[in-house]
Amino acid sequence: MNEVIALKQARAERHLPFNEDHVRWLTDAVLRNRFLPRPDPDSIFVGDGDFQAVGAEFLGHFIRMGGLQPQSRILDIGCGIGRMAVPLTQYLDGDNGSYCGMDPVAGGINWCQRMVSPAYPNFEFRQVDIAHSLYNPKGEINGLELKLPYDSRQFDFIIMTSVVTHLPDEEVTAYLREVERVLAPGGRVFMTAFVVDQSAQENRLKKRDARLGFQRYDEGPCWFVPEMPPLAAVGFDDGFLDRALTRAGLSIVTKSLGHWRGVPADHYQDVFIAEYREDGR
């Protein structure tokens, strides 16, 4: 019983309440800080929207929704050219917090190694040569055989923003299996996705993002946009990601649907937050 109580106390300490006034001040400061490194617009190869504004927005989501703490050990899967990393430099504790970013695209990793790590030595970036038909077609690592180059139980917070939106269902399963392996007890994954539920399918109010006219592929669970390459935008049957997270040994803490489908929300993509619990509860 004492071990269970201790585990619950440790888990609670990982996700302490946030101060809303401070979070607002922090995200606004990130948004207005003209000294933060920012890549040339032509080199931003993934993601829509303003680099700094999107990063500031997600920093707020990580803290408010995910319970991210300054001393967290972060892994950013698919870190791209540092859109999440740059604002996190203003939040993570330089002595106790740490950030590891990985991506298959060498250009983004090289920029982050030049522009971020020298000023923030607790931020490191690594290219992992995962094959992807759009982003890294000559990659040597099959996504189905992915082994993250990190020790088990090493991270408190894993970021997967706009990752499963570019993966087939079998690779989602492989990624989540590795996510579970490297999460510390009480650690969380923050994952964005497109869940093609009834509202998204029917689009009765005609307010769904016009770019995302998903159509089901075969019997599912994947949905693709006919006018785009298959992995440019991937949606999933409602329930698929819930089951995938659970099968990977993760407990869903939050499932929040985004406004891409034309319903009110303070985030665009759908958000899943799931936790690794050593006691299974």
XYZ file of C-alpha atoms in Angstrom:
281
model
C 0.000 0.000 0.000
C 2.828 2.413 0.864
C 4.380 1.858 -2.586
C 1.053 2.694 -4.284
C 0.686 5.884 -2.216
C 4.254 6.922 -3.004
C 3.680 6.337 -6.715
C 0.512 8.438 -6.705
C 2.299 11.245 -4.836
C 5.181 11.201 -7.326
C 2.714 11.263 -10.221
C 0.889 14.250 -8.739
C 4.138 16.140 -8.264
C 4.931 15.747 -11.977
C 1.775 17.672 -12.922
C 1.495 20.514 -10.439
C -1.198 23.157 -11.044
C -0.187 26.034 -13.275
C -0.619 29.745 -12.698
C -2.759 31.072 -15.549
C -1.458 34.621 -15.240
C 2.107 33.373 -15.501
C 1.324 31.152 -18.506
C -0.318 34.072 -20.305
C 2.665 36.298 -19.540
C 5.092 33.601 -20.695
C 3.368 32.813 -23.998
C 2.965 36.513 -24.752
C 6.649 37.092 -23.993
C 7.617 34.265 -26.348
C 5.371 35.674 -29.039
C 6.918 39.156 -28.776
C 10.556 38.139 -28.255
C 12.354 39.221 -31.429
C 15.668 37.787 -30.172
C 14.538 34.155 -30.242
C 16.009 32.187 -33.156
C 13.642 31.949 -36.087
C 14.326 30.124 -39.359
C 13.945 31.658 -42.772
C 10.317 31.163 -43.903
C 11.502 29.246 -46.973
C 13.147 26.630 -44.758
C 10.068 25.832 -42.676
C 9.170 22.584 -44.372
C 6.372 21.336 -42.130
C 3.321 22.957 -40.577
C 1.100 25.910 -41.342
C 0.983 29.216 -39.518
C 3.465 31.648 -38.023
C 6.487 29.844 -36.566
C 6.663 31.844 -33.345
C 2.910 32.149 -32.815
C 2.285 28.418 -33.212
C 5.162 27.623 -30.880
C 3.858 30.018 -28.227
C 0.366 28.544 -28.538
C 1.614 25.001 -28.010
C 3.783 25.996 -25.080
C 0.547 27.090 -23.417
C -1.159 23.807 -24.327
C 1.742 21.748 -22.973
C 1.542 23.534 -19.620
C -2.249 23.894 -19.292
C -3.394 20.608 -20.809
C -0.343 18.407 -20.422
C 0.935 19.477 -17.021
C 4.440 20.150 -18.338
C 6.830 21.265 -15.589
C 10.070 23.317 -15.881
C 12.110 20.349 -14.666
C 10.602 17.885 -17.166
C 12.751 15.686 -19.387
C 11.215 16.152 -22.845
C 11.417 14.098 -26.038
C 10.056 15.818 -29.157
C 9.399 13.204 -31.856
C 9.285 14.878 -35.252
C 10.783 18.113 -33.926
C 11.228 19.518 -37.442
C 13.034 22.844 -37.437
C 12.430 23.641 -33.781
C 8.949 25.134 -33.707
C 8.244 23.560 -30.307
C 11.832 23.671 -29.084
C 12.400 27.420 -29.385
C 9.590 28.499 -27.015
C 10.492 25.702 -24.611
C 13.902 27.320 -24.136
C 12.067 30.060 -22.230
C 10.346 27.609 -19.872
C 12.572 24.637 -19.110
C 14.863 24.832 -16.087
C 18.426 25.026 -17.391
C 19.782 22.818 -14.597
C 17.050 20.224 -14.147
C 14.935 20.265 -17.321
C 16.120 18.812 -20.609
C 14.960 18.523 -24.200
C 15.790 15.959 -26.891
C 14.489 16.594 -30.388
C 14.573 13.998 -33.169
C 13.540 14.153 -36.807
C 14.333 12.341 -40.062
C 15.022 15.581 -41.969
C 18.661 16.634 -41.633
C 18.060 20.282 -42.576
C 15.867 21.033 -39.581
C 18.164 19.199 -37.176
C 21.215 21.029 -38.492
C 19.528 24.416 -38.028
C 18.543 23.580 -34.445
C 22.057 22.359 -33.634
C 23.485 25.650 -34.906
C 20.885 28.078 -33.594
C 19.489 26.552 -30.389
C 21.927 24.175 -28.690
C 24.897 26.601 -28.359
C 22.807 29.005 -26.262
C 20.806 26.258 -24.509
C 23.080 23.273 -23.815
C 20.253 21.287 -22.221
C 18.647 21.148 -25.685
C 19.987 18.485 -28.036
C 18.881 17.422 -31.506
C 19.413 14.204 -33.414
C 18.598 13.040 -36.907
C 17.043 9.585 -36.944
C 16.990 8.270 -40.510
C 13.388 6.989 -40.562
C 11.998 6.421 -44.025
C 8.977 8.509 -44.995
C 7.552 8.839 -48.487
C 7.246 12.644 -48.202
C 9.884 13.831 -45.756
C 12.674 11.254 -46.045
C 12.061 8.836 -48.939
C 15.616 7.443 -48.856
C 15.638 6.779 -45.123
C 17.193 3.532 -43.958
C 14.956 2.809 -40.952
C 11.585 1.202 -41.601
C 8.988 2.942 -39.447
C 7.473 -0.424 -38.560
C 10.787 -1.419 -36.972
C 11.408 1.859 -35.147
C 13.568 1.710 -32.043
C 13.991 5.117 -30.446
C 17.682 5.760 -29.692
C 17.034 6.427 -26.009
C 17.087 4.394 -22.816
C 13.888 3.038 -21.322
C 11.944 5.142 -18.776
C 13.997 8.235 -19.617
C 11.383 10.946 -20.363
C 8.655 12.720 -18.427
C 6.950 14.355 -21.411
C 6.865 13.266 -25.050
C 5.653 15.589 -27.792
C 4.092 14.183 -30.978
C 2.595 17.215 -32.703
C 1.650 16.586 -36.344
C 3.325 13.168 -36.327
C 0.525 10.610 -36.556
C -1.161 12.962 -39.039
C 1.529 11.738 -41.465
C 1.719 8.037 -40.569
C -0.161 4.895 -41.616
C -1.900 2.994 -38.856
C 0.716 0.230 -38.546
C 3.465 2.781 -37.929
C 1.358 4.608 -35.349
C 1.289 1.362 -33.391
C 5.067 0.978 -33.686
C 5.706 4.552 -32.535
C 3.401 4.248 -29.530
C 5.049 1.007 -28.465
C 8.355 2.877 -28.282
C 6.746 5.872 -26.571
C 5.570 3.588 -23.788
C 9.066 2.127 -23.435
C 10.864 5.450 -22.956
C 8.268 7.166 -20.731
C 9.063 7.299 -17.035
C 6.316 6.293 -14.574
C 3.810 9.130 -14.507
C 5.205 10.510 -17.773
C 2.878 11.747 -20.489
C 2.666 11.868 -24.252
C 1.010 14.881 -25.898
C -0.194 13.831 -29.350
C -2.162 15.702 -32.012
C -4.262 13.982 -34.664
C -7.228 14.149 -37.014
C -10.082 12.034 -35.644
C -12.673 11.525 -38.368
C -15.773 11.264 -36.218
C -19.360 11.709 -37.376
C -19.131 15.503 -37.103
C -16.040 15.607 -39.305
C -17.548 13.195 -41.831
C -20.911 14.903 -42.230
C -19.706 18.530 -42.001
C -23.302 19.644 -41.615
C -22.430 23.257 -40.865
C -19.918 23.389 -43.757
C -17.305 24.798 -41.368
C -14.741 21.980 -41.567
C -11.338 23.028 -42.923
C -11.932 22.935 -46.671
C -8.496 21.409 -47.245
C -9.391 18.294 -45.260
C -12.062 16.486 -47.234
C -11.049 13.101 -45.858
C -12.186 9.894 -47.527
C -11.830 6.457 -45.965
C -9.135 4.194 -47.415
C -10.412 0.646 -47.956
C -11.948 -0.590 -44.692
C -10.123 1.920 -42.544
C -8.953 3.009 -40.058
C -7.076 5.517 -42.249
C -8.629 8.458 -44.070
C -6.763 10.350 -46.787
C -7.427 13.538 -48.748
C -7.847 12.556 -52.434
C -6.133 15.674 -53.814
C -3.017 15.139 -51.673
C -0.299 12.473 -51.446
C -1.557 9.775 -49.052
C 0.653 10.732 -46.088
C 0.275 14.503 -46.502
C -2.692 14.388 -44.106
C -3.930 11.222 -42.406
C -7.115 10.945 -40.376
C -8.239 7.954 -38.340
C -11.545 6.367 -37.427
C -12.835 7.632 -34.109
C -11.665 5.114 -31.514
C -8.601 3.850 -33.373
C -6.102 6.068 -31.564
C -7.824 5.474 -28.239
C -7.340 1.724 -28.691
C -3.790 2.132 -29.999
C -2.760 4.112 -26.924
C -4.403 1.621 -24.590
C -2.832 -1.377 -26.342
C 0.554 0.306 -26.007
C 0.057 0.358 -22.238
C -0.847 4.036 -21.915
C -3.788 5.482 -19.982
C -5.670 8.309 -21.724
C -5.892 11.410 -19.546
C -7.410 13.809 -22.092
C -9.093 13.530 -25.479
C -9.996 16.986 -26.798
C -11.414 17.497 -30.288
C -10.077 20.424 -32.315
C -11.727 23.126 -34.401
C -10.511 21.783 -37.765
C -13.875 19.976 -37.938
C -15.793 23.250 -37.542
C -16.663 23.097 -33.854
C -15.477 25.532 -31.142
C -12.122 24.634 -29.583
C -8.963 26.451 -28.520
C -6.742 24.175 -30.613
C -6.830 23.176 -34.281
C -5.970 19.471 -34.356
C -7.400 16.932 -31.965
C -5.333 16.356 -28.820
C -4.670 13.140 -26.917
C -2.753 13.134 -23.650
C -1.879 9.726 -22.260
C 0.184 8.588 -19.288
C 2.402 5.658 -18.465
C 1.395 4.244 -15.106
C 3.654 1.622 -13.646
C 0.855 0.231 -11.510
C -1.514 0.122 -14.502
C -3.977 2.510 -12.809
